[in-house]
mmCIF file of C-alpha atoms in Angstrom:
data_model
loop_
_atom_site.group_PDB
_atom_site.id
_atom_site.type_symbol
_atom_site.label_atom_id
_atom_site.label_comp_id
_atom_site.label_asym_id
_atom_site.label_seq_id
_atom_site.Cartn_x
_atom_site.Cartn_y
_atom_site.Cartn_z
ATOM 1 C CA PRO A 1 22.036 1.981 -0.587
ATOM 2 C CA ARG A 2 23.702 -1.075 -2.127
ATOM 3 C CA THR A 3 20.537 -2.544 -2.894
ATOM 4 C CA TYR A 4 17.237 -1.213 -3.755
ATOM 5 C CA PRO A 5 13.725 -2.949 -2.687
ATOM 6 C CA THR A 6 11.619 -5.267 -4.934
ATOM 7 C CA VAL A 7 8.383 -3.340 -6.392
ATOM 8 C CA ARG A 8 5.423 -5.617 -6.453
ATOM 9 C CA ALA A 9 2.767 -3.119 -7.341
ATOM 10 C CA LEU A 10 1.665 0.844 -7.734
ATOM 11 C CA ASP A 11 -1.183 2.117 -6.918
ATOM 12 C CA LEU A 12 -1.966 6.010 -7.707
ATOM 13 C CA ASP A 13 -4.704 7.707 -5.519
ATOM 14 C CA ASP A 14 -7.088 10.642 -6.229
ATOM 15 C CA GLU A 15 -4.543 13.034 -5.326
ATOM 16 C CA GLY A 16 -1.770 12.100 -7.466
ATOM 17 C CA ARG A 17 0.244 10.259 -4.631
ATOM 18 C CA VAL A 18 1.947 7.003 -6.041
ATOM 19 C CA TRP A 19 1.191 4.257 -3.604
ATOM 20 C CA ALA A 20 4.310 1.459 -3.928
ATOM 21 C CA TRP A 21 4.265 -2.212 -2.390
ATOM 22 C CA VAL A 22 8.148 -2.679 -1.593
ATOM 23 C CA ARG A 23 9.381 -5.773 -0.367
ATOM 24 C CA ARG A 24 12.194 -5.294 1.660
ATOM 25 C CA PRO A 25 14.353 -8.057 4.055
ATOM 26 C CA GLY A 26 12.107 -9.787 6.117
ATOM 27 C CA LYS A 27 9.136 -7.251 5.319
ATOM 28 C CA ALA A 28 6.370 -6.069 3.046
ATOM 29 C CA GLU A 29 5.621 -2.435 2.856
ATOM 30 C CA ILE A 30 4.213 0.265 0.952
ATOM 31 C CA ASP A 31 6.002 3.685 0.504
ATOM 32 C CA VAL A 32 3.520 6.764 -0.481
ATOM 33 C CA TRP A 33 5.160 9.310 -2.701
ATOM 34 C CA SER A 34 4.066 12.750 -3.706
ATOM 35 C CA ARG A 35 3.456 14.101 -6.710
ATOM 36 C CA THR A 36 7.079 15.637 -6.621
ATOM 37 C CA GLY A 37 9.134 12.294 -5.682
ATOM 38 C CA THR A 38 8.904 13.419 -2.228
ATOM 39 C CA ARG A 39 8.465 10.093 0.015
ATOM 40 C CA LEU A 40 5.728 10.813 2.636
ATOM 41 C CA ALA A 41 5.338 7.711 4.457
ATOM 42 C CA THR A 42 6.393 4.080 4.855
ATOM 43 C CA MET A 43 4.174 1.638 6.554
ATOM 44 C CA ALA A 44 3.860 -1.839 7.108
ATOM 45 C CA ALA A 45 1.717 -3.434 3.815
ATOM 46 C CA PRO A 46 -1.520 -5.252 4.750
ATOM 47 C CA PRO A 47 -1.943 -8.603 4.267
ATOM 48 C CA VAL A 48 -3.789 -8.434 0.863
ATOM 49 C CA PRO A 49 -3.009 -11.480 -1.328
ATOM 50 C CA ASP A 50 -2.948 -10.748 -4.803
ATOM 51 C CA VAL A 51 -1.700 -6.818 -4.915
ATOM 52 C CA GLY A 52 -3.436 -4.251 -7.388
ATOM 53 C CA ARG A 53 -6.327 -6.223 -7.897
ATOM 54 C CA PHE A 54 -8.491 -5.534 -4.882
ATOM 55 C CA VAL A 55 -6.500 -1.881 -3.831
ATOM 56 C CA VAL A 56 -8.200 1.345 -3.869
ATOM 57 C CA VAL A 57 -6.613 3.990 -2.724
ATOM 58 C CA ARG A 58 -8.675 7.227 -2.087
ATOM 59 C CA GLY A 59 -8.603 10.314 0.413
ATOM 60 C CA GLY A 60 -5.656 9.259 2.149
ATOM 61 C CA LYS A 61 -6.861 5.733 2.835
ATOM 62 C CA LEU A 62 -6.252 2.299 1.153
ATOM 63 C CA TYR A 63 -9.230 -0.302 0.650
ATOM 64 C CA ALA A 64 -8.810 -3.881 0.386
ATOM 65 C CA VAL A 65 -10.357 -7.085 0.079
ATOM 66 C CA GLU A 66 -9.480 -9.447 2.655
ATOM 67 C CA ARG A 67 -10.914 -13.134 3.888
ATOM 68 C CA ASP A 68 -11.628 -14.706 6.882
ATOM 69 C CA THR A 69 -10.685 -18.205 7.767
ATOM 70 C CA ASP A 70 -13.428 -19.550 6.026
ATOM 71 C CA GLY A 71 -12.491 -17.944 2.896
ATOM 72 C CA VAL A 72 -15.358 -15.246 2.791
ATOM 73 C CA PRO A 73 -14.053 -11.921 1.711
ATOM 74 C CA PHE A 74 -14.795 -8.667 3.122
ATOM 75 C CA VAL A 75 -13.843 -5.385 2.959
ATOM 76 C CA VAL A 76 -10.843 -3.903 5.064
ATOM 77 C CA ARG A 77 -9.771 0.506 5.334
ATOM 78 C CA TYR A 78 -6.189 1.732 6.167
ATOM 79 C CA ALA A 79 -5.567 5.258 7.183
ATOM 80 C CA LEU A 80 -2.428 7.107 6.141
ATOM 81 C CA VAL A 81 -1.797 8.725 9.298
ATOM 82 C CA LYS A 82 0.502 12.083 8.960
ATOM 83 C CA ARG A 83 2.956 12.545 12.170
#
């Protein structure tokens, strides 16, 4: 490619995979990479305002803290679905 995405944050899960929060033109995504450097998945990034501070990745699931319309924090879970 002529350009590469901007990496916003990197998270490591309990299976040694790297979850790279990237910004591409017009969208935010997460690329999931294996220990050997193979890209396993790309998904739309959840709307987490402070990437890296409120995120835990375990068992193929990403846990994050989001806020409702009143500003109350709550935990959400996103699953890595293999297709």
